[in-house]
Amino acid sequence: MALQALQSSGVAFRKILSHFPEELSLAFAYGSGVYRQVGPSSDQKVSLAPGQAPRRDSASSHENAMLDFVFTVDDPVAWHSKNLKKNWNHYSFLKVLGPKIITTVQNNYGAGVYYNPLIMCDGRLIKYGVISTSILIEDLLNWNNLYIAGRLQKPVKIIAMNENVALRSALDKNLKSAVTTAFLMLPESFSEEDLFIEIAGLSYSDKSPEGQFTQLMTLPKTLQQQINHVMDPPGKNRDVEETLLQVAHDPDCGEVVRRGLSAIVRPSSMKQSTKGIFTAGMKKTVVYSSLKLHKMWKGWLRKTS
């Protein structure tokens, strides 16, 4: 279904940002609270009664779907220190350990993101993740875990961004890598919808082995390494370039790329989900997981009806 931008203005989003420390290199919103699919469930709302878990409610026009944010910060310790003073109740039990421990958990476990979910802010239910600018740049360039980098390949609403040239360049490189990877996975012929969704903006030619090898050589380092791991038999220990040359001549080149992507995404998603138990707290984790399961179930019902 087509995505439809909701009528939430940039002013409303920036008003929410005013509740947090200002030192952000990038802030963006994503998900159904910003974009919705045009369909029978597009008016579904989320409301939060005092002392109760969030519930779905289609009656209220004031309470919209939960807003998802990601905040990128140059100095996570300093940012969390200020945020703890402003928003102490956003954090789980880890807040008593201080900003340095929170930053250690953020940087060294999962996908490098620290999430605070199910927060009421300025009359809206929100979830926000915090990631270090340097870690985000590495993920954008190399696809170390393809967690936030993958999110930035989908529709997002940029709310704030500073003049960090390295970050802007990495954001551009991430999109170019996504286009190249999508093209490698497309069949010889594809629909107009496939063209605009999967490889928008790409100038493409006949998919020759030479062309595919050139594209494989421009992929992010971590994806190249995972492709090498998929194709490299035990004891062979070939270098990455040799493996990519073989893949370029393989009729199943696209499937090999998919397997490489899966090897990146699956572990990082599992680790980030496990990390959420500690960063969000057990109660919020259970409530948030139930909301996600409910959303998945509703989506499945729509597809099968």
mmCIF file of C-alpha atoms in Angstrom:
data_model
loop_
_atom_site.group_PDB
_atom_site.id
_atom_site.type_symbol
_atom_site.label_atom_id
_atom_site.label_comp_id
_atom_site.label_asym_id
_atom_site.label_seq_id
_atom_site.Cartn_x
_atom_site.Cartn_y
_atom_site.Cartn_z
ATOM 1 C CA MET A 1 0.000 0.000 0.000
ATOM 2 C CA ALA A 2 1.099 3.566 -0.601
ATOM 3 C CA LEU A 3 2.603 5.558 2.221
ATOM 4 C CA GLN A 4 0.760 8.702 3.257
ATOM 5 C CA ALA A 5 2.428 11.410 5.323
ATOM 6 C CA LEU A 6 0.460 12.360 8.410
ATOM 7 C CA GLN A 7 -0.388 15.976 9.099
ATOM 8 C CA SER A 8 1.988 16.288 12.057
ATOM 9 C CA SER A 9 3.976 19.424 11.336
ATOM 10 C CA GLY A 10 7.677 19.996 11.798
ATOM 11 C CA VAL A 11 6.762 22.542 14.446
ATOM 12 C CA ALA A 12 5.057 19.825 16.522
ATOM 13 C CA PHE A 13 8.091 17.571 16.244
ATOM 14 C CA ARG A 14 10.479 20.360 17.191
ATOM 15 C CA LYS A 15 8.275 21.099 20.193
ATOM 16 C CA ILE A 16 8.844 17.534 21.343
ATOM 17 C CA LEU A 17 12.591 17.969 20.769
ATOM 18 C CA SER A 18 12.533 20.958 23.131
ATOM 19 C CA HIS A 19 12.057 18.515 26.019
ATOM 20 C CA PHE A 20 15.520 17.049 25.374
ATOM 21 C CA PRO A 21 19.101 18.349 25.455
ATOM 22 C CA GLU A 22 19.845 20.385 22.329
ATOM 23 C CA GLU A 23 23.196 18.845 21.348
ATOM 24 C CA LEU A 24 21.956 16.696 18.449
ATOM 25 C CA SER A 25 23.861 16.100 15.226
ATOM 26 C CA LEU A 26 20.783 14.453 13.702
ATOM 27 C CA ALA A 27 17.208 13.838 14.827
ATOM 28 C CA PHE A 28 14.588 12.051 12.748
ATOM 29 C CA ALA A 29 11.151 10.514 13.193
ATOM 30 C CA TYR A 30 9.869 7.373 11.494
ATOM 31 C CA GLY A 31 7.147 4.746 11.572
ATOM 32 C CA SER A 32 3.361 4.804 11.547
ATOM 33 C CA GLY A 33 3.266 7.915 13.736
ATOM 34 C CA VAL A 34 4.817 9.860 10.844
ATOM 35 C CA TYR A 35 3.787 7.859 7.782
ATOM 36 C CA ARG A 36 0.821 5.568 7.474
ATOM 37 C CA GLN A 37 -0.308 3.088 4.870
ATOM 38 C CA VAL A 38 -3.455 4.075 3.040
ATOM 39 C CA GLY A 39 -5.903 1.371 4.035
ATOM 40 C CA PRO A 40 -8.645 0.298 6.425
ATOM 41 C CA SER A 41 -6.424 0.591 9.498
ATOM 42 C CA SER A 42 -4.954 4.021 8.733
ATOM 43 C CA ASP A 43 -7.083 5.772 11.366
ATOM 44 C CA GLN A 44 -6.042 3.433 14.179
ATOM 45 C CA LYS A 45 -4.875 5.360 17.228
ATOM 46 C CA VAL A 46 -2.917 4.701 20.404
ATOM 47 C CA SER A 47 -4.023 6.153 23.734
ATOM 48 C CA LEU A 48 -2.583 5.958 27.203
ATOM 49 C CA ALA A 49 -4.838 6.288 30.222
ATOM 50 C CA PRO A 50 -3.278 7.285 33.557
ATOM 51 C CA GLY A 51 -1.764 4.256 35.251
ATOM 52 C CA GLN A 52 -2.684 1.925 32.386
ATOM 53 C CA ALA A 53 -0.830 0.251 29.550
ATOM 54 C CA PRO A 54 -1.226 1.742 26.060
ATOM 55 C CA ARG A 55 -4.300 0.549 24.149
ATOM 56 C CA ARG A 56 -5.561 0.870 20.616
ATOM 57 C CA ASP A 57 -8.373 3.402 20.291
ATOM 58 C CA SER A 58 -9.980 4.595 17.065
ATOM 59 C CA ALA A 59 -12.291 7.094 18.746
ATOM 60 C CA SER A 60 -9.864 9.835 19.719
ATOM 61 C CA SER A 61 -8.576 12.272 17.101
ATOM 62 C CA HIS A 62 -6.051 13.776 19.523
ATOM 63 C CA GLU A 63 -4.071 10.646 20.364
ATOM 64 C CA ASN A 64 -2.213 9.411 17.284
ATOM 65 C CA ALA A 65 0.017 6.404 16.784
ATOM 66 C CA MET A 66 3.246 6.303 18.772
ATOM 67 C CA LEU A 67 5.998 8.537 17.409
ATOM 68 C CA ASP A 68 9.403 6.932 16.936
ATOM 69 C CA PHE A 69 12.535 9.081 17.108
ATOM 70 C CA VAL A 70 16.280 8.562 16.792
ATOM 71 C CA PHE A 71 18.663 11.135 18.276
ATOM 72 C CA THR A 72 22.289 11.155 17.116
ATOM 73 C CA VAL A 73 24.729 12.769 19.555
ATOM 74 C CA ASP A 74 28.454 13.514 19.409
ATOM 75 C CA ASP A 75 29.037 12.988 23.141
ATOM 76 C CA PRO A 76 26.625 10.369 24.564
ATOM 77 C CA VAL A 77 27.945 10.679 28.151
ATOM 78 C CA ALA A 78 27.327 14.428 28.235
ATOM 79 C CA TRP A 79 23.952 14.068 26.501
ATOM 80 C CA HIS A 80 22.681 11.344 28.841
ATOM 81 C CA SER A 81 23.942 13.338 31.826
ATOM 82 C CA LYS A 82 21.784 16.302 30.796
ATOM 83 C CA ASN A 83 18.847 14.109 29.813
ATOM 84 C CA LEU A 84 18.896 12.332 33.185
ATOM 85 C CA LYS A 85 18.486 15.712 34.853
ATOM 86 C CA LYS A 86 15.608 16.689 32.565
ATOM 87 C CA ASN A 87 13.933 13.307 32.078
ATOM 88 C CA TRP A 88 14.972 11.000 34.928
ATOM 89 C CA ASN A 89 11.771 8.970 34.711
ATOM 90 C CA HIS A 90 12.401 8.012 31.063
ATOM 91 C CA TYR A 91 15.123 5.552 32.038
ATOM 92 C CA SER A 92 15.042 2.051 33.481
ATOM 93 C CA PHE A 93 16.951 0.997 36.612
ATOM 94 C CA LEU A 94 20.188 1.693 34.710
ATOM 95 C CA LYS A 95 19.751 5.390 35.493
ATOM 96 C CA VAL A 96 21.060 4.827 39.028
ATOM 97 C CA LEU A 97 24.381 3.672 37.518
ATOM 98 C CA GLY A 98 24.905 7.014 35.790
ATOM 99 C CA PRO A 99 25.505 8.295 32.243
ATOM 100 C CA LYS A 100 28.844 6.526 31.737
ATOM 101 C CA ILE A 101 27.337 3.072 32.297
ATOM 102 C CA ILE A 102 24.315 3.967 30.148
ATOM 103 C CA THR A 103 26.694 5.010 27.349
ATOM 104 C CA THR A 104 28.709 1.793 27.748
ATOM 105 C CA VAL A 105 25.526 -0.247 27.367
ATOM 106 C CA GLN A 106 24.500 1.918 24.416
ATOM 107 C CA ASN A 107 27.780 1.633 22.513
ATOM 108 C CA ASN A 108 28.933 -1.895 23.282
ATOM 109 C CA TYR A 109 25.807 -4.035 23.190
ATOM 110 C CA GLY A 110 23.245 -4.673 20.473
ATOM 111 C CA ALA A 111 23.313 -2.254 17.563
ATOM 112 C CA GLY A 112 24.789 0.764 19.359
ATOM 113 C CA VAL A 113 21.404 2.318 20.215
ATOM 114 C CA TYR A 114 19.866 3.083 23.631
ATOM 115 C CA TYR A 115 16.051 3.132 23.510
ATOM 116 C CA ASN A 116 13.610 4.680 25.956
ATOM 117 C CA PRO A 117 10.129 3.456 24.909
ATOM 118 C CA LEU A 118 6.568 4.285 25.953
ATOM 119 C CA ILE A 119 7.237 7.869 27.036
ATOM 120 C CA MET A 120 4.458 10.464 27.283
ATOM 121 C CA CYS A 121 5.877 13.727 25.938
ATOM 122 C CA ASP A 122 3.927 16.857 25.072
ATOM 123 C CA GLY A 123 0.706 14.869 24.940
ATOM 124 C CA ARG A 124 2.088 12.197 22.599
ATOM 125 C CA LEU A 125 3.297 8.673 23.193
ATOM 126 C CA ILE A 126 6.866 8.384 21.915
ATOM 127 C CA LYS A 127 9.871 6.085 21.781
ATOM 128 C CA TYR A 128 13.354 7.482 21.257
ATOM 129 C CA GLY A 129 16.707 5.895 20.566
ATOM 130 C CA VAL A 130 20.094 7.514 21.162
ATOM 131 C CA ILE A 131 23.147 6.644 19.065
ATOM 132 C CA SER A 132 26.665 8.052 18.900
ATOM 133 C CA THR A 133 27.430 10.065 15.761
ATOM 134 C CA SER A 134 30.670 8.150 15.169
ATOM 135 C CA ILE A 135 28.937 4.754 15.493
ATOM 136 C CA LEU A 136 26.173 5.836 13.120
ATOM 137 C CA ILE A 137 28.697 7.025 10.527
ATOM 138 C CA GLU A 138 30.493 3.656 10.715
ATOM 139 C CA ASP A 139 27.201 1.809 10.202
ATOM 140 C CA LEU A 140 26.191 4.063 7.315
ATOM 141 C CA LEU A 141 29.510 3.502 5.535
ATOM 142 C CA ASN A 142 30.272 -0.131 6.361
ATOM 143 C CA TRP A 143 26.895 -1.622 7.386
ATOM 144 C CA ASN A 144 28.392 -3.036 10.577
ATOM 145 C CA ASN A 145 24.927 -4.049 11.766
ATOM 146 C CA LEU A 146 22.565 -2.261 9.345
ATOM 147 C CA TYR A 147 20.214 -1.285 12.164
ATOM 148 C CA ILE A 148 19.885 2.505 12.041
ATOM 149 C CA ALA A 149 21.497 2.567 8.598
ATOM 150 C CA GLY A 150 18.691 0.288 7.412
ATOM 151 C CA ARG A 151 16.088 2.537 8.995
ATOM 152 C CA LEU A 152 17.560 5.511 7.108
ATOM 153 C CA GLN A 153 16.974 3.685 3.811
ATOM 154 C CA LYS A 154 13.220 3.894 4.491
ATOM 155 C CA PRO A 155 10.932 6.947 4.696
ATOM 156 C CA VAL A 156 11.963 9.167 7.627
ATOM 157 C CA LYS A 157 11.300 12.782 8.567
ATOM 158 C CA ILE A 158 14.469 14.718 9.358
ATOM 159 C CA ILE A 159 13.702 17.129 12.195
ATOM 160 C CA ALA A 160 17.141 18.525 13.032
ATOM 161 C CA MET A 161 20.601 18.201 11.488
ATOM 162 C CA ASN A 162 23.823 20.087 12.008
ATOM 163 C CA GLU A 163 26.569 20.846 9.507
ATOM 164 C CA ASN A 164 28.559 17.648 10.075
ATOM 165 C CA VAL A 165 30.065 17.034 6.623
ATOM 166 C CA ALA A 166 31.163 13.472 7.453
ATOM 167 C CA LEU A 167 27.658 12.542 8.604
ATOM 168 C CA ARG A 168 25.991 14.065 5.541
ATOM 169 C CA SER A 169 28.414 12.240 3.249
ATOM 170 C CA ALA A 170 27.809 8.939 5.078
ATOM 171 C CA LEU A 171 24.022 9.370 4.771
ATOM 172 C CA ASP A 172 24.420 9.820 1.021
ATOM 173 C CA LYS A 173 26.752 6.806 0.739
ATOM 174 C CA ASN A 174 24.261 4.637 2.648
ATOM 175 C CA LEU A 175 21.513 5.400 0.144
ATOM 176 C CA LYS A 176 23.798 4.746 -2.826
ATOM 177 C CA SER A 177 24.841 1.407 -1.294
ATOM 178 C CA ALA A 178 21.191 0.488 -0.773
ATOM 179 C CA VAL A 179 20.399 1.222 -4.410
ATOM 180 C CA THR A 180 23.356 -0.832 -5.633
ATOM 181 C CA THR A 181 22.448 -3.756 -3.380
ATOM 182 C CA ALA A 182 18.793 -3.648 -4.425
ATOM 183 C CA PHE A 183 19.782 -3.651 -8.086
ATOM 184 C CA LEU A 184 21.974 -6.725 -7.600
ATOM 185 C CA MET A 185 19.000 -8.555 -6.091
ATOM 186 C CA LEU A 186 16.485 -7.597 -8.810
ATOM 187 C CA PRO A 187 15.764 -10.024 -11.639
ATOM 188 C CA GLU A 188 16.642 -9.285 -15.249
ATOM 189 C CA SER A 189 13.182 -7.784 -15.753
ATOM 190 C CA PHE A 190 11.183 -5.937 -13.132
ATOM 191 C CA SER A 191 8.047 -3.861 -12.856
ATOM 192 C CA GLU A 192 7.897 -0.088 -12.803
ATOM 193 C CA GLU A 193 6.997 -0.290 -9.110
ATOM 194 C CA ASP A 194 10.086 -2.408 -8.441
ATOM 195 C CA LEU A 195 12.174 0.154 -10.293
ATOM 196 C CA PHE A 196 10.991 3.147 -8.265
ATOM 197 C CA ILE A 197 10.845 1.419 -4.894
ATOM 198 C CA GLU A 198 13.984 -0.704 -5.072
ATOM 199 C CA ILE A 199 16.391 1.251 -7.247
ATOM 200 C CA ALA A 200 15.019 4.779 -7.410
ATOM 201 C CA GLY A 201 17.491 7.100 -9.095
ATOM 202 C CA LEU A 202 19.761 4.366 -10.402
ATOM 203 C CA SER A 203 21.122 4.540 -13.950
ATOM 204 C CA TYR A 204 21.229 0.871 -14.842
ATOM 205 C CA SER A 205 22.652 -1.212 -17.780
ATOM 206 C CA ASP A 206 22.438 -4.878 -18.835
ATOM 207 C CA LYS A 207 23.376 -7.061 -15.838
ATOM 208 C CA SER A 208 26.682 -8.359 -17.143
ATOM 209 C CA PRO A 209 29.205 -10.143 -14.848
ATOM 210 C CA GLU A 210 31.558 -7.213 -15.335
ATOM 211 C CA GLY A 211 28.866 -4.747 -14.269
ATOM 212 C CA GLN A 212 27.857 -6.861 -11.280
ATOM 213 C CA PHE A 213 31.483 -7.169 -10.174
ATOM 214 C CA THR A 214 31.862 -3.385 -10.303
ATOM 215 C CA GLN A 215 28.745 -3.005 -8.154
ATOM 216 C CA LEU A 216 29.826 -5.710 -5.699
ATOM 217 C CA MET A 217 33.150 -3.928 -5.235
ATOM 218 C CA THR A 218 31.307 -0.740 -4.174
ATOM 219 C CA LEU A 219 29.220 -2.454 -1.464
ATOM 220 C CA PRO A 220 29.894 -1.644 2.222
ATOM 221 C CA LYS A 221 32.826 -3.538 3.720
ATOM 222 C CA THR A 222 30.808 -5.635 6.176
ATOM 223 C CA LEU A 223 28.447 -6.861 3.456
ATOM 224 C CA GLN A 224 31.403 -7.815 1.261
ATOM 225 C CA GLN A 225 32.902 -9.760 4.170
ATOM 226 C CA GLN A 226 29.628 -11.593 4.835
ATOM 227 C CA ILE A 227 29.310 -12.518 1.154
ATOM 228 C CA ASN A 228 32.867 -13.852 1.322
ATOM 229 C CA HIS A 229 31.929 -15.893 4.389
ATOM 230 C CA VAL A 230 28.854 -17.316 2.643
ATOM 231 C CA MET A 231 30.828 -18.367 -0.440
ATOM 232 C CA ASP A 232 34.185 -19.323 1.081
ATOM 233 C CA PRO A 233 34.441 -23.108 1.669
ATOM 234 C CA PRO A 234 36.281 -24.292 4.810
ATOM 235 C CA GLY A 235 40.066 -24.070 4.495
ATOM 236 C CA LYS A 236 39.993 -22.108 1.228
ATOM 237 C CA ASN A 237 40.543 -18.647 2.768
ATOM 238 C CA ARG A 238 40.146 -16.690 -0.455
ATOM 239 C CA ASP A 239 40.388 -12.931 -0.407
ATOM 240 C CA VAL A 240 37.212 -10.891 -0.741
ATOM 241 C CA GLU A 241 37.915 -9.665 -4.273
ATOM 242 C CA GLU A 242 38.333 -13.212 -5.576
ATOM 243 C CA THR A 243 35.042 -14.239 -3.990
ATOM 244 C CA LEU A 244 33.172 -11.224 -5.368
ATOM 245 C CA LEU A 245 34.471 -12.017 -8.861
ATOM 246 C CA GLN A 246 33.013 -15.520 -8.527
ATOM 247 C CA VAL A 247 29.690 -14.142 -7.250
ATOM 248 C CA ALA A 248 29.507 -11.698 -10.176
ATOM 249 C CA HIS A 249 29.471 -14.689 -12.572
ATOM 250 C CA ASP A 250 26.983 -16.676 -10.442
ATOM 251 C CA PRO A 251 23.385 -16.788 -11.760
ATOM 252 C CA ASP A 252 22.265 -16.666 -8.111
ATOM 253 C CA CYS A 253 24.224 -13.478 -7.384
ATOM 254 C CA GLY A 254 21.140 -11.778 -5.916
ATOM 255 C CA GLU A 255 20.452 -14.659 -3.518
ATOM 256 C CA VAL A 256 24.060 -14.604 -2.289
ATOM 257 C CA VAL A 257 23.721 -10.877 -1.564
ATOM 258 C CA ARG A 258 20.464 -11.564 0.332
ATOM 259 C CA ARG A 259 22.202 -14.191 2.462
ATOM 260 C CA GLY A 260 24.993 -11.743 3.237
ATOM 261 C CA LEU A 261 22.458 -9.109 4.301
ATOM 262 C CA SER A 262 20.638 -11.616 6.502
ATOM 263 C CA ALA A 263 23.907 -12.491 8.237
ATOM 264 C CA ILE A 264 24.264 -8.819 9.218
ATOM 265 C CA VAL A 265 20.688 -7.982 10.161
ATOM 266 C CA ARG A 266 19.603 -11.076 12.119
ATOM 267 C CA PRO A 267 22.257 -11.027 14.899
ATOM 268 C CA SER A 268 22.110 -7.252 15.418
ATOM 269 C CA SER A 269 18.308 -7.283 15.685
ATOM 270 C CA MET A 270 18.353 -10.130 18.203
ATOM 271 C CA LYS A 271 21.035 -8.451 20.325
ATOM 272 C CA GLN A 272 19.225 -5.099 20.250
ATOM 273 C CA SER A 273 15.961 -6.768 21.307
ATOM 274 C CA THR A 274 17.682 -8.492 24.232
ATOM 275 C CA LYS A 275 19.350 -5.233 25.224
ATOM 276 C CA GLY A 276 15.914 -3.594 25.362
ATOM 277 C CA ILE A 277 15.020 -5.616 28.463
ATOM 278 C CA PHE A 278 17.707 -3.731 30.394
ATOM 279 C CA THR A 279 17.384 -0.293 28.818
ATOM 280 C CA ALA A 280 13.577 -0.158 28.894
ATOM 281 C CA GLY A 281 12.929 -2.286 31.961
ATOM 282 C CA MET A 282 10.917 -5.500 32.099
ATOM 283 C CA LYS A 283 7.463 -3.872 32.440
ATOM 284 C CA LYS A 284 7.910 -1.558 29.451
ATOM 285 C CA THR A 285 9.434 -4.391 27.422
ATOM 286 C CA VAL A 286 6.391 -6.605 27.980
ATOM 287 C CA VAL A 287 3.951 -3.777 27.143
ATOM 288 C CA TYR A 288 5.907 -2.668 24.077
ATOM 289 C CA SER A 289 6.300 -6.249 22.813
ATOM 290 C CA SER A 290 2.568 -6.849 23.174
ATOM 291 C CA LEU A 291 1.879 -3.738 21.071
ATOM 292 C CA LYS A 292 4.286 -4.931 18.370
ATOM 293 C CA LEU A 293 2.699 -8.409 18.335
ATOM 294 C CA HIS A 294 -0.759 -6.855 18.117
ATOM 295 C CA LYS A 295 0.349 -4.727 15.159
ATOM 296 C CA MET A 296 1.886 -7.750 13.403
ATOM 297 C CA TRP A 297 -1.260 -9.810 14.009
ATOM 298 C CA LYS A 298 -3.513 -7.083 12.601
ATOM 299 C CA GLY A 299 -1.273 -6.817 9.555
ATOM 300 C CA TRP A 300 -1.409 -10.574 8.982
ATOM 301 C CA LEU A 301 -5.203 -10.558 9.256
ATOM 302 C CA ARG A 302 -5.436 -7.779 6.657
ATOM 303 C CA LYS A 303 -3.264 -9.745 4.246
ATOM 304 C CA THR A 304 -5.276 -12.938 4.622
ATOM 305 C CA SER A 305 -8.734 -11.314 4.523
#
